[in-house]
Coordinates of C-alpha atoms and ligand atoms in Angstrom, one line a residue:
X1 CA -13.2 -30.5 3.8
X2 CA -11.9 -30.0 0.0
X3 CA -10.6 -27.0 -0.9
X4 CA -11.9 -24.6 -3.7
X5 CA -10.8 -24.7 -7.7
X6 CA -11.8 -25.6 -10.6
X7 CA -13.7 -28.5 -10.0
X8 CA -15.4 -27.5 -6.7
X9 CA -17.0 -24.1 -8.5
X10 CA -20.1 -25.6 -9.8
X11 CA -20.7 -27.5 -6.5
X12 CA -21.3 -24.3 -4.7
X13 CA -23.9 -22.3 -3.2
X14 CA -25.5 -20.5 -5.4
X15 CA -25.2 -17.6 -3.1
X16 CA -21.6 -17.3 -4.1
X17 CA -21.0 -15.1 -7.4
X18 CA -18.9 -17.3 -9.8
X19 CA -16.5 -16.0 -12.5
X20 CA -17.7 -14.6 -15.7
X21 CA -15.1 -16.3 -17.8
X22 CA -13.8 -19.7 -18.0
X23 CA -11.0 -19.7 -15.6
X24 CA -9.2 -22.5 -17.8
X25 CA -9.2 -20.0 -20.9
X26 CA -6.9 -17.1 -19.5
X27 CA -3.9 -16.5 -20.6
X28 CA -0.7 -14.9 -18.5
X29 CA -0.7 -11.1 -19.9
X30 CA 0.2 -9.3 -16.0
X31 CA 3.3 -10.2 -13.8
X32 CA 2.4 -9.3 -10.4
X33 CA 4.8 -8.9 -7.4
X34 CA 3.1 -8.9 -4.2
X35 CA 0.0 -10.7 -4.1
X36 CA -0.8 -10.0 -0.6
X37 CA -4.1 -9.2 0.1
X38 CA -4.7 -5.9 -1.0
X39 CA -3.6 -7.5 -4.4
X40 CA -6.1 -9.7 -4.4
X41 CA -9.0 -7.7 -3.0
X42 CA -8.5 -4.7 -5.4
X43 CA -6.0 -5.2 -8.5
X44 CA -7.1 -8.4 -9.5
X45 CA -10.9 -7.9 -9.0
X46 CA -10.7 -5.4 -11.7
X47 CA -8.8 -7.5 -13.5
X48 CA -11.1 -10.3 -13.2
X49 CA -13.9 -8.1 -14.8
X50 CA -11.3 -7.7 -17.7
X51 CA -11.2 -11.0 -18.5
X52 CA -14.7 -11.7 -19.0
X53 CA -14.2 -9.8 -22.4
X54 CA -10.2 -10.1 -23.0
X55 CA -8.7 -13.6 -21.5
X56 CA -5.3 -12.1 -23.0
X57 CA -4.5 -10.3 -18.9
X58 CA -4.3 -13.3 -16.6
X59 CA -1.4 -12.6 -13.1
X60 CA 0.9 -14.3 -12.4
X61 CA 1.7 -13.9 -8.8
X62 CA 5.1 -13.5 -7.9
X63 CA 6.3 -13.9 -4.3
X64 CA 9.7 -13.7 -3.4
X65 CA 9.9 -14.2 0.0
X66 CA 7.0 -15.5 1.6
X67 CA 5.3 -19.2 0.3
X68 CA 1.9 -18.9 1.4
X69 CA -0.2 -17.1 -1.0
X70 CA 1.4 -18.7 -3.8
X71 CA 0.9 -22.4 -2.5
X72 CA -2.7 -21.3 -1.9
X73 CA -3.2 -20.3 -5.4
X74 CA -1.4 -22.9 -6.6
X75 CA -4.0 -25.7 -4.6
X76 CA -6.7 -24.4 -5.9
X77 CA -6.0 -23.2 -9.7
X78 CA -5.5 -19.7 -9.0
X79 CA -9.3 -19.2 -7.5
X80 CA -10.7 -17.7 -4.0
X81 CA -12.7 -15.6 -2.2
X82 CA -13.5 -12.3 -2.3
X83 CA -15.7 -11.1 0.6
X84 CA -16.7 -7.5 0.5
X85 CA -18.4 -6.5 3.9
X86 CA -20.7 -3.8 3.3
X87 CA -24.8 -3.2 4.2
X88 CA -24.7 -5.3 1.0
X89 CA -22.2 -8.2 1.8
X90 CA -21.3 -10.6 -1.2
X91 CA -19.0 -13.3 -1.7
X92 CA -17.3 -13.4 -5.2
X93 CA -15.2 -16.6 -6.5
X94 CA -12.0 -14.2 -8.5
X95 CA -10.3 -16.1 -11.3
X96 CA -7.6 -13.2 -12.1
X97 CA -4.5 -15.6 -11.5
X98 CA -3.5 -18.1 -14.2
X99 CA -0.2 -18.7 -13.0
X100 CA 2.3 -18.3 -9.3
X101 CA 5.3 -18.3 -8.7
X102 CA 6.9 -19.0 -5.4
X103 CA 10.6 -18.3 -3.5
X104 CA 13.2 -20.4 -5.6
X105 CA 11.4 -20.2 -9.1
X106 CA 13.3 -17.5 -10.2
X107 CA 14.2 -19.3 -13.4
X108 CA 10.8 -19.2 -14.1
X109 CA 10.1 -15.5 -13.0
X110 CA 12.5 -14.3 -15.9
X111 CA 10.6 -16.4 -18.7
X112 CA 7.7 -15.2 -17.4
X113 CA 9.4 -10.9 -17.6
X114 CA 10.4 -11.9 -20.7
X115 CA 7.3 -13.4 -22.7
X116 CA 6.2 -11.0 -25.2
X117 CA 2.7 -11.9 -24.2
X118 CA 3.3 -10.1 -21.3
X119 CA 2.6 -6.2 -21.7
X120 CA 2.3 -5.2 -17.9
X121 CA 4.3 -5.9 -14.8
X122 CA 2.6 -4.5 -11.4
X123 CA 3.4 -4.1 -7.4
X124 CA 2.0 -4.3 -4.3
X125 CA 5.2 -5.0 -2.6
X126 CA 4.5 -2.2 0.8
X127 CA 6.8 0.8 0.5
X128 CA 9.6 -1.1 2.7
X129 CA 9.8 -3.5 -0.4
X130 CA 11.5 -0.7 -2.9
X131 CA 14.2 -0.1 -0.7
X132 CA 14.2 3.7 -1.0
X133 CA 16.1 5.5 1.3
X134 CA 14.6 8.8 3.3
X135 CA 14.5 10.7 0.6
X136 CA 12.5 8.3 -1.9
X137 CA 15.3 7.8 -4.6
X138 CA 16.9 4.0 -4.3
X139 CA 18.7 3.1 -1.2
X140 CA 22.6 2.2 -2.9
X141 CA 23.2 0.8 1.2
X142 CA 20.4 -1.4 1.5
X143 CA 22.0 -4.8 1.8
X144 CA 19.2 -6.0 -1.2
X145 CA 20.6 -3.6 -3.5
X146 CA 23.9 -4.1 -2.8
X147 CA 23.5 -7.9 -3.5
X148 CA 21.8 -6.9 -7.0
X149 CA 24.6 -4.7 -7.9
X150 CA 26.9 -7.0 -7.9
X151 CA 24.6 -10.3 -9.2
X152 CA 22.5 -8.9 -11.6
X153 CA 21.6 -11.7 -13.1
X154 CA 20.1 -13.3 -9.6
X155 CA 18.4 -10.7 -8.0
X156 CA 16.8 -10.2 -4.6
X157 CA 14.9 -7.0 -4.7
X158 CA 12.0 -6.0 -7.1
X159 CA 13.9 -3.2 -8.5
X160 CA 16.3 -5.9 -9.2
X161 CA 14.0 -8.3 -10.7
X162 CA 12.2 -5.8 -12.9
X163 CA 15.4 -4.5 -14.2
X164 CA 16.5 -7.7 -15.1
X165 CA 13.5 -8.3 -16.8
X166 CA 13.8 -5.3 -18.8
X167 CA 17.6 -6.4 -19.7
X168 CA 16.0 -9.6 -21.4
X169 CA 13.8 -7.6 -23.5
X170 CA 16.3 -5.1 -24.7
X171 CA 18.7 -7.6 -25.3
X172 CA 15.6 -9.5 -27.2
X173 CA 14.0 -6.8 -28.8
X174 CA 11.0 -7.6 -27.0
X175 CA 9.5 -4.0 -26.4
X176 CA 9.2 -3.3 -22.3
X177 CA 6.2 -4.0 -20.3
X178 CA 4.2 -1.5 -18.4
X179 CA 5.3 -1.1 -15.2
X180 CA 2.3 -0.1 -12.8
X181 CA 3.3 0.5 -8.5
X182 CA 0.4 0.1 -6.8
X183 CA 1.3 1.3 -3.5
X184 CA 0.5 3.8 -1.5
X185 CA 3.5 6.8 -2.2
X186 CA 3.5 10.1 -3.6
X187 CA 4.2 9.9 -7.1
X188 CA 4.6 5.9 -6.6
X189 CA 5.8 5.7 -10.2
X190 CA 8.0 8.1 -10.8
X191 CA 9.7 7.1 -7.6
X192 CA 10.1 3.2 -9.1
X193 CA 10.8 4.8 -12.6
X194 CA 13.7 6.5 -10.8
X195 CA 15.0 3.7 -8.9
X196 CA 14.9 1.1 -11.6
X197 CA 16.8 3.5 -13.8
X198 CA 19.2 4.2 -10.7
X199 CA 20.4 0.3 -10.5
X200 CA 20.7 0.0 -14.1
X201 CA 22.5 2.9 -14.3
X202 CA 25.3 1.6 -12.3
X203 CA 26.0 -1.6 -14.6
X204 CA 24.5 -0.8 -17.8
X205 CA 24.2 3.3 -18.6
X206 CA 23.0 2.1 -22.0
X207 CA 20.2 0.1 -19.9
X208 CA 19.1 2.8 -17.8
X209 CA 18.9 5.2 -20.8
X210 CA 16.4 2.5 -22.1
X211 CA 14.7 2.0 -19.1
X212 CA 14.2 6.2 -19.0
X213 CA 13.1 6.6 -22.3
X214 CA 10.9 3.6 -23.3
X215 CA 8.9 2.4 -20.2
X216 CA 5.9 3.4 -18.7
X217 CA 6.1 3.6 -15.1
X218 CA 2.5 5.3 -15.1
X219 CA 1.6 7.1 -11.5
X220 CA -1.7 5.8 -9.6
X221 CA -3.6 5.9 -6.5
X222 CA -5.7 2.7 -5.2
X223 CA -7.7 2.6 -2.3
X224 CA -9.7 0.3 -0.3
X225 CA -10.0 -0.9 3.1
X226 CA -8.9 -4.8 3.2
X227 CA -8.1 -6.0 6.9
X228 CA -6.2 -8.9 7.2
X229 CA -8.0 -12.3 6.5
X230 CA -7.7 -14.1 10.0
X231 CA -8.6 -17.5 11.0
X232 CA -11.9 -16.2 12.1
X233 CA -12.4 -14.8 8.8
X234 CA -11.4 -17.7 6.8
X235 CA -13.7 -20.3 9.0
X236 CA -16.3 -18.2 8.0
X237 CA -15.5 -18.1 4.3
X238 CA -15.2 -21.9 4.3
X239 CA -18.7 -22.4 5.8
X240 CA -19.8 -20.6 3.2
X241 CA -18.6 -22.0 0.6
X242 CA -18.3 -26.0 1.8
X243 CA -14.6 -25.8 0.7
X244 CA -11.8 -24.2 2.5
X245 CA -10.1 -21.2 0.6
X246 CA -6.5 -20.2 2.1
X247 CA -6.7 -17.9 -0.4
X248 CA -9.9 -15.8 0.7
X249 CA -9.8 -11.5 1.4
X250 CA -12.3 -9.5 2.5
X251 CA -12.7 -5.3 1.8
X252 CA -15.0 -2.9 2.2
X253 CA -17.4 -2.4 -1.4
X254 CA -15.6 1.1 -2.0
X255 CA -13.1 0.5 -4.5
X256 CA -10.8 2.9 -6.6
X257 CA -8.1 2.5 -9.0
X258 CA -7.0 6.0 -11.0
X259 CA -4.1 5.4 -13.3
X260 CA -2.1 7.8 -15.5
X261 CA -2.8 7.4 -19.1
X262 CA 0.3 5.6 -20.8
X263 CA 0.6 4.0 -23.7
X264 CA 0.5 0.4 -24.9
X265 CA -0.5 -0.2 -28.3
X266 CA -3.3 -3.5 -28.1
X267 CA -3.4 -3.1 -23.6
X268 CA -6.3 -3.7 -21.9
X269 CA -9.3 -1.8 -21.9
X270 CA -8.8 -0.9 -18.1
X271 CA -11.5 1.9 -18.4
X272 CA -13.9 -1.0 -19.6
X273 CA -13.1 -2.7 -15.8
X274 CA -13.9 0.4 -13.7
X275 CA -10.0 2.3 -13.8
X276 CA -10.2 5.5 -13.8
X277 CA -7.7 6.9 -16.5
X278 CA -6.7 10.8 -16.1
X279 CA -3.6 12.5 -17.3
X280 CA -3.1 14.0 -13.3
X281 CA -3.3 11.5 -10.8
X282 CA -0.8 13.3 -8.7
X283 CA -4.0 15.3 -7.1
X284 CA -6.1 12.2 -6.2
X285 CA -3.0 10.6 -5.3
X286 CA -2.2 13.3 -2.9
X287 CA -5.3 13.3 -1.3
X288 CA -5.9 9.8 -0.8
X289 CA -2.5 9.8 0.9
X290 CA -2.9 12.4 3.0
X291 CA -6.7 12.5 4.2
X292 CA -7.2 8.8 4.1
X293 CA -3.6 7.4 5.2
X294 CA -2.8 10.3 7.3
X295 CA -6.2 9.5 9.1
X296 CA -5.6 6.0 9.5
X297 CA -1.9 5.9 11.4
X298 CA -3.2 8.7 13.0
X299 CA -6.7 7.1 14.7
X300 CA -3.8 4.0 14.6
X301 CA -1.1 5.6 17.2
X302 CA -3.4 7.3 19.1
X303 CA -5.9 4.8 19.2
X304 CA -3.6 2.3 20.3
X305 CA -2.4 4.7 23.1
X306 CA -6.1 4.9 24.5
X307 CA -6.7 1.1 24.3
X308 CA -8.5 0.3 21.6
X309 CA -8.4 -2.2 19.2
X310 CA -9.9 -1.6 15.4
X311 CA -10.8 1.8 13.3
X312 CA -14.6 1.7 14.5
X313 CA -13.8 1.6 17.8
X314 CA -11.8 4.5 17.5
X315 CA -14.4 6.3 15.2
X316 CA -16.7 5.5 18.0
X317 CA -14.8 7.5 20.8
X318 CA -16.6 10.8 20.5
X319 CA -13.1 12.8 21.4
X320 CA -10.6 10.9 18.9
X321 CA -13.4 11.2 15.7
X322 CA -13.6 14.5 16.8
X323 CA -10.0 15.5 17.0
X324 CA -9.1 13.3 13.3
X325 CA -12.2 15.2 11.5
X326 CA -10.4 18.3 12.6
X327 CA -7.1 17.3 11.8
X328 CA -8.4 16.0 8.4
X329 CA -10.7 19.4 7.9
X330 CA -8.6 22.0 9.4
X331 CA -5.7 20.5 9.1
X332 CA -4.7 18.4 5.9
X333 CA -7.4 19.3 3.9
X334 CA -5.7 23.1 3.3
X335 CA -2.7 21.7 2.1
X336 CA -4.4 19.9 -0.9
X337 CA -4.1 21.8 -4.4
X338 CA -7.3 21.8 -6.0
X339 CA -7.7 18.5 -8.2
X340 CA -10.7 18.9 -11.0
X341 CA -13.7 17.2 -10.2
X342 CA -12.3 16.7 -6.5
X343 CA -14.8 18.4 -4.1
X344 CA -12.1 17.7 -1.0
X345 CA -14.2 18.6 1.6
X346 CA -17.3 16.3 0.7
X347 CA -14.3 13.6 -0.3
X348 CA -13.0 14.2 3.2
X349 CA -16.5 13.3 4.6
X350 CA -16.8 10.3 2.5
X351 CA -13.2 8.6 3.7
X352 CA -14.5 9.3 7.7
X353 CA -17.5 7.5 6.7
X354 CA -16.2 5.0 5.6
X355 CA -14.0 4.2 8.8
X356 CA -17.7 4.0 9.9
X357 CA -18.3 0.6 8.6
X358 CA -19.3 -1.3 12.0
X359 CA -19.0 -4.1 9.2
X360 CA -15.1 -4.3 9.0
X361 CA -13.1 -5.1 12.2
X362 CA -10.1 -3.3 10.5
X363 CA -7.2 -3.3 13.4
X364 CA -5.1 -0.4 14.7
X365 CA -2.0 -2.5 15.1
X366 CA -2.6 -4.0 11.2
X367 CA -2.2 -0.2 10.3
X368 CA 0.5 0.7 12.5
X369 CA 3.0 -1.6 10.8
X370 CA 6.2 0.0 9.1
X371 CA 5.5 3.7 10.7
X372 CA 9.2 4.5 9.3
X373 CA 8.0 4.1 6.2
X374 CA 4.4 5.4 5.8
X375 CA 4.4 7.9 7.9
X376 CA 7.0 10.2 5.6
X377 CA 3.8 10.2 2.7
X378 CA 0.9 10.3 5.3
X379 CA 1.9 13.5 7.7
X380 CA 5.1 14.7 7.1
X381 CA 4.6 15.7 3.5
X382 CA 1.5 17.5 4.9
X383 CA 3.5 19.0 8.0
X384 CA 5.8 20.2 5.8
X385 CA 3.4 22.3 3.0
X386 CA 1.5 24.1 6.3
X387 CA 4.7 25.2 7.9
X388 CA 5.8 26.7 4.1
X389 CA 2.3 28.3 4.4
X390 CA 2.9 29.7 7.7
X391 CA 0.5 27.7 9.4
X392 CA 1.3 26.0 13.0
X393 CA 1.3 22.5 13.3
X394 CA 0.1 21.7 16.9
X395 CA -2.7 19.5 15.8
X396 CA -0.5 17.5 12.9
X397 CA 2.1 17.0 15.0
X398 CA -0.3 14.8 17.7
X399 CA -0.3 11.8 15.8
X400 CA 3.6 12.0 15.1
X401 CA 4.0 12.2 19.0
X402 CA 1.8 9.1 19.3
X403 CA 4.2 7.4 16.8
X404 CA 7.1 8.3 18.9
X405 CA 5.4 7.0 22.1
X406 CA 4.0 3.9 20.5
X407 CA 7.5 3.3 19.8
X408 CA 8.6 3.4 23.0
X409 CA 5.9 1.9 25.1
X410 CA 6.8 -0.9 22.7
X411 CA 10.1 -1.2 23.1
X412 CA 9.6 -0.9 26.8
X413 CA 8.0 -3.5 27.0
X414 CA 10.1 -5.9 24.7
X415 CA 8.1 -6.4 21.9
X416 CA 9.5 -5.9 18.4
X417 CA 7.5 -4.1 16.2
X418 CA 6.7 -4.8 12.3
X419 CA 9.1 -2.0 11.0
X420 CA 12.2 -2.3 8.7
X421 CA 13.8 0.1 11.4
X422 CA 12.6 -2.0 14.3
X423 CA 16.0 -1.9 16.1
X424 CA 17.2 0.8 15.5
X425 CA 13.3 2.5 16.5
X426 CA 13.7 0.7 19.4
X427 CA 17.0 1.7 20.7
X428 CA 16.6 5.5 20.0
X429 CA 12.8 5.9 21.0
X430 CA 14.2 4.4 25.1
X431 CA 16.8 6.5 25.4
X432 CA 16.5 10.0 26.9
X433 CA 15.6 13.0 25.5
X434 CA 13.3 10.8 22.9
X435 CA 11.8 13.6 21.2
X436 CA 15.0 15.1 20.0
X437 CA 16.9 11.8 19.5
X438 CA 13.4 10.4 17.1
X439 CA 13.8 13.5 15.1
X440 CA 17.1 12.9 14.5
X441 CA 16.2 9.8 12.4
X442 CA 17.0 10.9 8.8
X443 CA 15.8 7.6 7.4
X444 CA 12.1 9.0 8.8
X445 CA 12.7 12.7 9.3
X446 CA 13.7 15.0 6.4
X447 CA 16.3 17.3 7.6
X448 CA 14.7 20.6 7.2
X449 CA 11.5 19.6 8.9
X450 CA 13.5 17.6 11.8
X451 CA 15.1 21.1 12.6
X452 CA 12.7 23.7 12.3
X453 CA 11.7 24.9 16.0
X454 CA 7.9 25.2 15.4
X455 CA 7.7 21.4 14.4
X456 CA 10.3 20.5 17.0
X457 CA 8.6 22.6 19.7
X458 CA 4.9 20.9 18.3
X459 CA 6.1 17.3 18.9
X460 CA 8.0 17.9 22.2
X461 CA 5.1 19.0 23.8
X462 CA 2.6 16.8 22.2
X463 CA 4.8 13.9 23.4
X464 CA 4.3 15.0 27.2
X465 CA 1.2 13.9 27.7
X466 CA 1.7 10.4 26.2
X467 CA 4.2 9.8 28.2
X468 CA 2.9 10.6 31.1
X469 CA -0.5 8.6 30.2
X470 CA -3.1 11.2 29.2
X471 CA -3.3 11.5 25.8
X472 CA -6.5 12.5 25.7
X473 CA -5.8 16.3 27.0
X474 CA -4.3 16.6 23.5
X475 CA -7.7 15.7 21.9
X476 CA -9.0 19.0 22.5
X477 CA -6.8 20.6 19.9
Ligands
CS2_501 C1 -3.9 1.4 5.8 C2 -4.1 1.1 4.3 O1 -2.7 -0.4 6.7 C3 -2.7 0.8 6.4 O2 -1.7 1.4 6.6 O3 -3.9 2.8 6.0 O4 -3.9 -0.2 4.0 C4 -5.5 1.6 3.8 O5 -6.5 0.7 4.4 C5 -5.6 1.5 2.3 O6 -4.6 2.3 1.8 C6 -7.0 2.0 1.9 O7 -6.9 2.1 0.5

């Protein structure tokens, strides 16, 4: 079988949706680090509906580490699949990408940060690829950024390429470009705003003064439910089309993208593509994070602790959806502040429907990845506003036992788990006293929520019953 590009797309069915714009006629206007398949399911199908009126915002994908994507896109001129599984499934050919670049093009990467043609630099890089520390301001330790502090000029984090970037320009009088996170942290820009300004800071003050004053590092929140592609997934795709596509994601048909307002004379109309612009997107932002996230690892660690496999099964075990609509309800939803226009509850109602989709085989373990580093967004921010409100915790602090025990049972059982802190997870989640010596994490645990008694008391006893195999007492709460 060929593969899908240029050529092939007239030669398909005409079941699948084709672009709306020459793919040839784009131009490189976005750098995008990350292109994993969130990227391409959500990001760059908005930007794809850009470029049928403005060819100026073609990606260019950037992957640092990992060679797949990039080859893919590079085989078949930037094209693929986009599945969306829904009661009304589709399959959409995206032409988003006019150029990729790959591990070991980094000569390229920096012509590419500093071509005035492009405005707007993006990331989808997961939160373990900032390298924050537990606090959310730049980790100075993490072996990345100590590497970029002292090679600036060759970097090996994000921060370090997108400050290095921004070097060029100043240096060139190129204005900056936008710099838009797309991942899923509280204030996610201001957080990369800060960190980019924190490694330029130690070689160049006159850099990070630049870097405060001058670029846009705009907050959003993006949301849509994109479960891995497997080999199952992609077999299907390619019978579809009569041409493989390495390329091809699939996601659910809800799709949202809310973006601070910023500023860049001659940008894209982002509006015109379905963006949601606002001047506060800390409030959706908060309770995307916190109703939908905090749901997910939370169906995820319990979930996996009862045996099941994806987030419909678990939505389909009448004593887990009835414990996570309570913990959502009762739970997170009070410590929300009231966003404008957001009607929580029904919003709540909508995100637990949605988990509903006996379309998507979304898997427990896919969400359970990097619990180190999600979890500190998804529940503890929360566990943290309802003990300042004097409310007790006993329900929240379920799934963070189940995190604890997942943990464990893993490392018990010699599997390594996808986590930055893997090891050192493993090691303190098998010794004894788990529940204190977890807590005692600062990377994951903030010190003043690790030590106050109600939250300690909360998670000790909610860890009892997992360890002893009978999670599903808890599920009363
Ligand atoms: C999920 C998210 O894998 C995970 O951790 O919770 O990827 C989730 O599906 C998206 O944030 C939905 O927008």
């Amino acid at each position: 079988m060929t593969s899908l590009s240029r050529a092939a797309l007239a030669a398909l069915p005409q079941s699948i949706l084709r672009p709306g714009h020459d793919p040839a006629a784009i131009s490189t206007g976005i750098v995008h680090f990350g292109p994993g398949a969130f990227h391409r399911a959500h990001q760059a199908a908005y930007i794809d509906r850009l470029l049928d009126s403005d060819p100026r915002w073609g990606i260019a994908a950037v992957s640092l580490r990992s060679p797949g994507t990039v080859e893919a896109l590079k085989a078949q001129d930037g094209l693929y699949t986009l599945a969306v599984i829904d009661q009304a499934p589709s399959m959409r050919v995206i032409a988003a990408h006019s150029d990729a670049v790959g591990p070991g093009e980094g000569a390229r990467l920096r012509a590419l940060l500093a071509d005035p043609a492009v405005r707007i630099a993006t990331s989808t890089v997961t939160e373990k690829g900032y390298c924050l520390a537990g606090d959310g301001t730049l980790d100075m330790a993490h072996p990345d950024i100590v590497r970029d502090l002292s090679r600036p000029a060759e970097p090996a984090s994000v921060i370090g390429w997108i400050v290095a970037g921004l070097a060029d320009r100043r240096a060139a009088g190129i204005p900056p470009f936008a710099m838009l996170c797309c991942d899923n942290m509280t204030g996610n820009g201001g957080k990369l705003r800060a960190a980019c300004v924190a490694l330029a800071h130690a070689n160049d003050p006159g850099l990070a003064d630049w870097i405060e004053s001058e670029v846009a590092f705009p907050d959003s929140m993006v949301d849509s439910i994109t479960p891995a592609s497997d080999p199952a997934f992609l077999g299907h795709v390619a019978h579809e089309l009569g041409v493989t596509d390495n390329g091809a994601v699939q996601r659910e048909g809800f799709a949202q993208w809310v973006l601070q307002r910023f500023e860049l004379p001659e940008g894209p109309d982002l509006a015109a593509a379905g963006v949601t612009l606002t001047d506060d997107v800390r409030g959706y932002e908060q309770a995307k994070l916190r109703i939908l996230n905090g749901a997910h690892s939370s169906l995820a660690y319990i979930g996996i602790a009862l045996g099941l496999e994806t987030v419909f099964e678990a939505m389909s075990d009448p004593a887990l959806e009835g414990f996570v609509s309570r913990l959502v309800h009762s739970d997170i939803a009070l410590t929300l502040k009231p966003v404008a226009g957001l009607d929580v509850s029904a919003y709540a109602d909508a995100v637990l429907d949605r988990f509903r989709n006996p379309e998507i085989r979304h898997l427990l373990s896919q969400i359970a990845w990097d619990g180190s580093q999600k979890l500190p967004y998804r529940l503890l921010d929360t566990i943290q506003d309802a003990l300042v409100a004097g409310r007790d915790v006993d329900r929240l602090a379920v799934p963070v036992a189940a995190w604890i025990a997942f943990v464990r049972y893993k490392a018990q059982a010699g599997e390594t788990i996808t986590d930055p802190l893997a090891d050192v997870l493993a090691q303190t989640a098998t010794g004894s006293d788990v529940a204190a010596a977890m807590l005692a994490l600062r990377q994951v645990f903030p010190e003043k929520l690790a030590t106050d008694p109600r939250f300690r008391h909360a998670v000790t006893e909610a860890l009892l019953p997992f360890l002893d195999g009978h999670p599903e007492t808890l599920l009363r709460r």
